[in-house]
Amino acid sequence: DLVPRAAAAQQMEIDERQGLRFVRADGLPNHATGAFPNRSNPNRIAAQSYYFRMPLKPVKTGRATYYRPNHLFGVAVNGVVFDPNTAEFWNDDRRSGWMIEALSASRPLGIDQNNAHVQPDGSYHYHGLPTGLVEKLGGKGRLMVGWAADGFAIYVDEAARPDS
């Protein structure tokens, strides 16, 4: 079941000034999504009020910065967020420290054809390759699909995609 999203309902603004990129978005996708709610996900897609600030010209520091669970990884060029973690834990034990991989299908989370689903607050978010967005961008070659929280661009390479 595909549900088209009206582009007119989508808000996405990017402003670049003072060495920073500001992204304001409602988080609504500009491509068809799966049906929500569905058997594995009771939530409906709803507009959000995202506001991100990141360096316009990020600089490599030579040391790793580790992604912290429960923080958004980044934002796509269409305003949908990248949120690779889940709230589910191995054996339902938070103390284990092992989170369930959303795309593993070990627990049905209602993931759609875009490797995305909806949180209880209505936020639609990508757990993996945003296939609908990639198609909207032309789907060929190396595509810039968004920005990580540190300001670096997120790319998809056609050769690395499973469907190529």
Coordinates of C-alpha atoms in Angstrom, one line a residue:
D1 CA 0.0 0.0 0.0
L2 CA 1.6 3.3 -1.1
V3 CA 0.4 6.6 0.2
P4 CA 1.4 9.6 -1.9
R5 CA 2.5 12.6 0.1
A6 CA 1.5 16.0 -1.4
A7 CA 4.7 18.1 -2.0
A8 CA 2.6 21.2 -1.2
A9 CA 2.2 19.9 2.4
Q10 CA 5.9 19.6 2.9
Q11 CA 8.0 22.4 4.5
M12 CA 11.7 22.4 3.9
E13 CA 13.9 25.5 4.3
I14 CA 17.6 25.7 4.2
D15 CA 19.5 28.8 5.1
E16 CA 23.3 29.2 5.0
R17 CA 24.8 32.1 6.9
Q18 CA 27.6 32.8 9.4
G19 CA 29.3 29.6 8.6
L20 CA 26.3 27.5 9.5
R21 CA 23.5 25.6 7.7
F22 CA 20.1 26.0 9.2
V23 CA 17.4 23.4 8.3
R24 CA 13.8 23.9 9.2
A25 CA 11.4 21.1 8.2
D26 CA 8.1 19.5 9.0
G27 CA 9.6 16.0 8.4
L28 CA 6.9 15.0 5.9
P29 CA 8.3 12.9 3.0
N30 CA 8.1 14.1 -0.6
H31 CA 7.6 10.6 -1.9
A32 CA 5.1 7.7 -1.5
T33 CA 5.2 5.9 1.9
G34 CA 3.8 2.7 3.2
A35 CA 0.4 2.7 4.8
F36 CA 0.5 4.0 8.4
P37 CA -0.9 2.8 10.7
N38 CA -0.3 -0.8 9.7
R39 CA -0.3 -4.2 11.4
S40 CA 3.1 -3.7 13.0
N41 CA 3.0 0.0 13.5
P42 CA -0.1 1.8 14.9
N43 CA 1.2 5.3 14.4
R44 CA 0.1 7.9 11.8
I45 CA 2.5 10.3 10.0
A46 CA 2.3 13.8 11.4
A47 CA 4.1 17.1 10.7
Q48 CA 7.0 17.9 13.0
S49 CA 8.8 21.1 13.9
Y50 CA 12.4 20.3 13.2
Y51 CA 15.2 22.9 13.4
F52 CA 18.8 21.9 12.9
R53 CA 22.0 23.8 13.0
M54 CA 25.2 22.4 11.6
P55 CA 28.6 23.6 10.3
L56 CA 28.4 24.7 6.7
K57 CA 32.0 23.5 6.2
P58 CA 32.7 20.7 8.6
V59 CA 36.3 19.9 9.3
K60 CA 37.8 16.4 9.9
T61 CA 39.4 16.4 13.4
G62 CA 41.4 13.1 13.1
R63 CA 39.4 11.6 16.0
A64 CA 36.2 9.7 15.9
T65 CA 33.0 11.2 17.3
Y66 CA 30.7 8.4 18.3
Y67 CA 27.0 8.6 17.5
R68 CA 24.9 8.6 20.7
P69 CA 21.8 6.5 20.9
N70 CA 18.5 8.4 21.1
H71 CA 20.0 11.3 19.1
L72 CA 19.1 11.9 15.5
F73 CA 21.9 11.0 13.1
G74 CA 21.0 13.6 10.5
V75 CA 18.5 15.0 8.1
A76 CA 17.7 14.2 4.5
V77 CA 17.4 16.9 1.8
N78 CA 13.6 16.5 2.0
G79 CA 13.5 17.1 5.7
V80 CA 12.9 13.5 6.9
V81 CA 15.3 12.6 9.7
F82 CA 17.8 9.7 9.8
D83 CA 17.3 7.8 13.1
P84 CA 19.0 4.5 12.8
N85 CA 18.5 3.3 16.4
T86 CA 15.4 1.7 17.9
A87 CA 13.9 1.8 21.3
E88 CA 13.8 -2.0 21.4
F89 CA 16.5 -4.0 23.2
W90 CA 17.7 -7.6 23.0
N91 CA 15.5 -9.8 25.2
D92 CA 13.6 -6.6 26.1
D93 CA 16.5 -5.9 28.5
R94 CA 17.7 -2.3 28.5
R95 CA 20.6 -3.2 30.7
S96 CA 22.0 -5.5 28.0
G97 CA 23.0 -2.4 26.0
W98 CA 22.1 -4.2 22.8
M99 CA 19.5 -2.5 20.7
I100 CA 17.5 -4.3 18.1
E101 CA 18.5 -3.5 14.5
A102 CA 15.4 -2.0 12.9
L103 CA 16.0 -3.5 9.4
S104 CA 16.7 -7.0 10.7
A105 CA 13.1 -8.0 10.9
S106 CA 13.8 -9.7 14.2
R107 CA 10.9 -7.6 15.6
P108 CA 8.3 -6.3 13.1
L109 CA 8.3 -2.5 13.3
G110 CA 6.2 -1.7 10.3
I111 CA 9.1 -0.6 8.1
D112 CA 8.0 0.5 4.7
Q113 CA 9.6 0.3 1.2
N114 CA 11.8 3.4 2.1
N115 CA 13.4 1.7 5.1
A116 CA 11.3 4.0 7.3
H117 CA 8.5 4.0 9.7
V118 CA 6.6 6.2 12.2
Q119 CA 7.3 6.9 15.9
P120 CA 4.4 7.3 18.4
D121 CA 4.7 11.2 18.0
G122 CA 4.1 10.8 14.2
S123 CA 7.6 11.4 13.1
Y124 CA 8.4 9.5 9.9
H125 CA 12.1 8.6 9.8
Y126 CA 14.6 6.6 7.9
H127 CA 16.4 3.6 9.4
G128 CA 18.4 2.9 6.2
L129 CA 18.6 3.7 2.5
P130 CA 15.8 6.2 1.7
T131 CA 14.7 4.6 -1.5
G132 CA 11.8 6.9 -2.3
L133 CA 14.1 9.9 -1.9
V134 CA 16.8 8.3 -4.0
E135 CA 14.3 7.8 -6.8
K136 CA 13.1 11.4 -6.5
L137 CA 16.7 12.6 -6.9
G138 CA 17.2 10.6 -10.1
G139 CA 18.6 7.4 -8.6
K140 CA 21.8 7.3 -10.6
G141 CA 25.5 7.6 -9.6
R142 CA 26.6 9.2 -6.4
L143 CA 23.8 11.2 -4.8
M144 CA 23.9 13.6 -1.8
V145 CA 20.8 12.6 0.2
G146 CA 21.3 14.8 3.4
W147 CA 23.6 15.9 6.2
A148 CA 24.8 14.2 9.3
A149 CA 24.5 16.1 12.6
D150 CA 28.2 17.1 12.3
G151 CA 27.5 18.9 9.0
F152 CA 29.1 16.3 6.7
A153 CA 27.1 15.3 3.6
I154 CA 25.5 11.9 3.4
Y155 CA 25.9 10.2 0.1
V156 CA 24.4 7.1 -1.6
D157 CA 26.5 5.4 -4.2
E158 CA 24.5 3.6 -6.9
A159 CA 27.2 0.8 -7.0
A160 CA 26.7 0.2 -3.2
R161 CA 22.9 -0.2 -3.4
P162 CA 21.5 -3.7 -3.2
D163 CA 19.1 -3.1 -6.1
S164 CA 21.8 -2.0 -8.6

